[in-house]
GROMACS .gro file of C-alpha atoms in nm:
model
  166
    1UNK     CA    1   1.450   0.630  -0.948
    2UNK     CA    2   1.784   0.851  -0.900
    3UNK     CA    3   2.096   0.794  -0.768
    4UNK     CA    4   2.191   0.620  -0.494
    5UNK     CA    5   2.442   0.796  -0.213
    6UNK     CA    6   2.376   0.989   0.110
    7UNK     CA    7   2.042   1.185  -0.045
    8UNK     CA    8   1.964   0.939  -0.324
    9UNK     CA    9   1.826   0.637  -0.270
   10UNK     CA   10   1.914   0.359  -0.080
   11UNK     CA   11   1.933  -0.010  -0.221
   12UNK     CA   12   1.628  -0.109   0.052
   13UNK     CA   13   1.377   0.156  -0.113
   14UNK     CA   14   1.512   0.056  -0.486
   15UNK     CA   15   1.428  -0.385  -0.393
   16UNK     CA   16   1.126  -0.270  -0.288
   17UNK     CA   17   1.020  -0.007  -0.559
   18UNK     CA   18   1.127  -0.267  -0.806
   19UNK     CA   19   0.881  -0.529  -0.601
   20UNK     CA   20   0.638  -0.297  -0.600
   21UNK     CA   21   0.614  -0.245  -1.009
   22UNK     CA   22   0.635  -0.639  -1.033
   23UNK     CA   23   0.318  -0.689  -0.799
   24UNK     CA   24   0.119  -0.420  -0.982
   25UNK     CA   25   0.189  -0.600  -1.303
   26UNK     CA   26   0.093  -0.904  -1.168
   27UNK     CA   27  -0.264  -0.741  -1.017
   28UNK     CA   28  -0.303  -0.580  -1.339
   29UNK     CA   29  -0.278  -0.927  -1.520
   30UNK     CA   30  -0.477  -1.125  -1.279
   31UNK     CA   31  -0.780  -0.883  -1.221
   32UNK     CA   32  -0.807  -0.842  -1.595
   33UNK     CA   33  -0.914  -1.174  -1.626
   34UNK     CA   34  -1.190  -1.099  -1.380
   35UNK     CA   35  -1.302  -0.823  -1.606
   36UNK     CA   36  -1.129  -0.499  -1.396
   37UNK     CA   37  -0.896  -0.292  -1.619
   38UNK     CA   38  -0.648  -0.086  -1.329
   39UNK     CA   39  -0.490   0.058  -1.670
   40UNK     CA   40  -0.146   0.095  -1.380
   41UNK     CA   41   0.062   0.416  -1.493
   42UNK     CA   42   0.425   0.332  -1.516
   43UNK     CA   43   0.581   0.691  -1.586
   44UNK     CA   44   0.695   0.880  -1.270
   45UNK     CA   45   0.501   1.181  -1.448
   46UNK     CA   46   0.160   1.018  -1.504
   47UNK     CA   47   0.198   0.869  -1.123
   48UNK     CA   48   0.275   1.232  -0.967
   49UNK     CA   49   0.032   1.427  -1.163
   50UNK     CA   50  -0.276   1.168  -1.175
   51UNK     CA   51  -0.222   0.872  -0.963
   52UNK     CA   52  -0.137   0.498  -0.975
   53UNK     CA   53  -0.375   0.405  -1.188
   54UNK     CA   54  -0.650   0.540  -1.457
   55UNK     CA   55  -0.925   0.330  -1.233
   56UNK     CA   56  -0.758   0.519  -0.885
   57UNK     CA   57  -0.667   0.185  -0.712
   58UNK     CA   58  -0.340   0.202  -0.563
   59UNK     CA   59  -0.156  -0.141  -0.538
   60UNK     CA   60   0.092  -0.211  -0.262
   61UNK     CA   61   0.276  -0.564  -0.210
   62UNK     CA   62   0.272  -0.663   0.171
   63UNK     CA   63   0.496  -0.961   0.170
   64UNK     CA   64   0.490  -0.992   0.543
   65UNK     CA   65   0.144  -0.970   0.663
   66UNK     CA   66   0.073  -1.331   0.693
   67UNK     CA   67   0.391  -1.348   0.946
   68UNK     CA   68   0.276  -1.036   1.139
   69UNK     CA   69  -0.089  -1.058   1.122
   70UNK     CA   70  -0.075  -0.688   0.999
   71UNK     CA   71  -0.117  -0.504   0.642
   72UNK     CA   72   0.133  -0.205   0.689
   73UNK     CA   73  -0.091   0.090   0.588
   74UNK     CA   74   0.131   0.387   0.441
   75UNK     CA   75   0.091   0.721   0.515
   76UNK     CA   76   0.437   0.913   0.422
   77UNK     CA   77   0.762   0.805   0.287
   78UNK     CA   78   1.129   0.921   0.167
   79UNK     CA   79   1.383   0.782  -0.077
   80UNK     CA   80   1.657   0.845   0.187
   81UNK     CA   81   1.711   0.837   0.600
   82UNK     CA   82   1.936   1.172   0.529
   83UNK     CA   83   1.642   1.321   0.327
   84UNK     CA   84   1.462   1.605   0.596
   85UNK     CA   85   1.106   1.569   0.542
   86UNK     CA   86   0.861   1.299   0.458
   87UNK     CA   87   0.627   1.327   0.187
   88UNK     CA   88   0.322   1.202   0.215
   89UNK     CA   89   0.211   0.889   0.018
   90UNK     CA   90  -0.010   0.569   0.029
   91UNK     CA   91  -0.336   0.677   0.189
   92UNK     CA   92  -0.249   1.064   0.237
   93UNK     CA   93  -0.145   1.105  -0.073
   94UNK     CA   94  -0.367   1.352  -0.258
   95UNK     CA   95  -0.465   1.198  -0.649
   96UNK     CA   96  -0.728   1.026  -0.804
   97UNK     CA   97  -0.731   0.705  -0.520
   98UNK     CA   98  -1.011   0.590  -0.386
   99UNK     CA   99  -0.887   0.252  -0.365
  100UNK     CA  100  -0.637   0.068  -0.178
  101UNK     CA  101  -0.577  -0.304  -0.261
  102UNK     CA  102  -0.291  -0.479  -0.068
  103UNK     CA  103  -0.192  -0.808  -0.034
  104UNK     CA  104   0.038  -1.085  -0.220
  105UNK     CA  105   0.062  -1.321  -0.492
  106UNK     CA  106  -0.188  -1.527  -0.299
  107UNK     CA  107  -0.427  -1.304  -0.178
  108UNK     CA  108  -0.535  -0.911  -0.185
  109UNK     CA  109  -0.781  -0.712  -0.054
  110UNK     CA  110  -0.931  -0.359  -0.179
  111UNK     CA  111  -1.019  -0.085   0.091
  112UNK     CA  112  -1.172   0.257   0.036
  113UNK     CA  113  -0.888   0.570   0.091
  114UNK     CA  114  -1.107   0.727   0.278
  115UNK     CA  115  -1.222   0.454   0.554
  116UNK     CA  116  -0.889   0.419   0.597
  117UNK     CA  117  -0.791   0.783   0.629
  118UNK     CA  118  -1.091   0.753   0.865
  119UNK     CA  119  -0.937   0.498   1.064
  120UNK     CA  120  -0.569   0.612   1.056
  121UNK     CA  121  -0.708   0.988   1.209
  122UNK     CA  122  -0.894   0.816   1.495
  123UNK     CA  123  -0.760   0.897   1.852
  124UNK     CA  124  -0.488   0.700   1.982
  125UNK     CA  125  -0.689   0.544   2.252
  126UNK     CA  126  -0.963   0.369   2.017
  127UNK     CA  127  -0.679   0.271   1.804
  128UNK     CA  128  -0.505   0.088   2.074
  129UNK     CA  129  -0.837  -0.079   2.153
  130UNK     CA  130  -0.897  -0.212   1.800
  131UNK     CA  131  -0.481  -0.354   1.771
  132UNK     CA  132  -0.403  -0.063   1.517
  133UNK     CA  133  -0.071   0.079   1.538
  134UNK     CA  134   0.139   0.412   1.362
  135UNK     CA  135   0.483   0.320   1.290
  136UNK     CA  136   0.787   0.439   1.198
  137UNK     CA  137   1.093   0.303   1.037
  138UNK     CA  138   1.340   0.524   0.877
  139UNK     CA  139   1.202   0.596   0.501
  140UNK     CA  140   0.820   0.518   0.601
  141UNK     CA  141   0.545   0.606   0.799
  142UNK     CA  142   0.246   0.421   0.826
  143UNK     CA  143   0.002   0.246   1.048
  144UNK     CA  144  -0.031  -0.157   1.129
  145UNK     CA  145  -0.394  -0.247   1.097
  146UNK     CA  146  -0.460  -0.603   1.209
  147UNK     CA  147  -0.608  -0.828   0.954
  148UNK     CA  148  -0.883  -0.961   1.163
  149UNK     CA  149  -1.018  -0.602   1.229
  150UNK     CA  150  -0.951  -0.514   0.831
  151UNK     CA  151  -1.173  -0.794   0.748
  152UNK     CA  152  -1.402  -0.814   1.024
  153UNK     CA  153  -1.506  -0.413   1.034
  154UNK     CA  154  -1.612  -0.436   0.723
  155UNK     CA  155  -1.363  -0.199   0.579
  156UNK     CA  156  -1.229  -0.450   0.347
  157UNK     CA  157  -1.455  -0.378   0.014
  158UNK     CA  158  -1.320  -0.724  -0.201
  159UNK     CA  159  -1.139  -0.970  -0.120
  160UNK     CA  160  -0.928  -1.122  -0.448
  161UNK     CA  161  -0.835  -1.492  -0.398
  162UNK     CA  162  -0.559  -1.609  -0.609
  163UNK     CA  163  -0.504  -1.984  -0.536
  164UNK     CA  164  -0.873  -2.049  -0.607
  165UNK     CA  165  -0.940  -2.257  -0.955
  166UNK     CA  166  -1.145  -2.032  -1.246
   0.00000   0.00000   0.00000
């Protein structure tokens, strides 16, 4: 992860890296059991030079989108508010994804990249007509797509249900 101090990272980006590897273990677990092998990398070299994951899903945990009605879509990302330049990540990121699955320990939902890339390049305007939203905080970019248009678009490819009984 690296160090923290004014160009390493901060404490925020390490809790939520750490999250992060926690909720992909726990997809990994729980979608093998439905018969889908992610096969997750875990080394920062396999994950810069091929991807998330063998199958190209990338797993994010979105711990707030029940309270905001939103899955916060990323697009770019630093370790560090004193670090220059973004990088770009999540959706933009160029690797073997061609999945996106987001969600929670409840729930998660799997979206092509590349409807979403579709969506995130649209013009402003249409954007603003469908609730969608580019965002900025200070180590992320990304856009807020609205969970009633994700699942009523038809962008969302598979929904995973988590509380349901097997």
């Amino acid at each position: 992860l690296g160090r923290m101090g004014e160009y390493g990272i901060t404490e925020y980006y390490a809790q939520k890296y750490q999250e992060g590897l926690e909720f992909q273990d726990f997809i990994s677990d729980r979608l093998r059991v439905e018969g889908f092998n992610i096969g997750v990398y875990s080394s920062l070299k396999y994950q810069l030079n091929k991807g998330e994951s063998a199958s190209g899903i990338e797993i994010k945990f979105d711990g707030r989108f029940r309270e905001t009605g939103n899955f916060y879509i990323e697009v770019a990302e630093k370790s560090h508010p004193n670090v220059a330049e973004f990088s770009a990540s999540g959706i933009l990121r160029s690797d073997n994804a061609w999945g996106y699955l987001i969600g929670d320990y409840q729930d998660a939902y799997l979206f092509s990249v590349l409807q979403l890339r579709n969506v995130y390049s649209r013009p402003t305007e249409w954007k603003q007509q469908m609730g969608i939203k580019n965002t900025e905080i200070k180590t992320s970019r990304g856009m807020l797509l609205p969970l009633k248009y994700a699942l009523n678009s038809g962008l969302c490819i598979k929904h995973f249900d988590f509380n349901k009984s097997n």
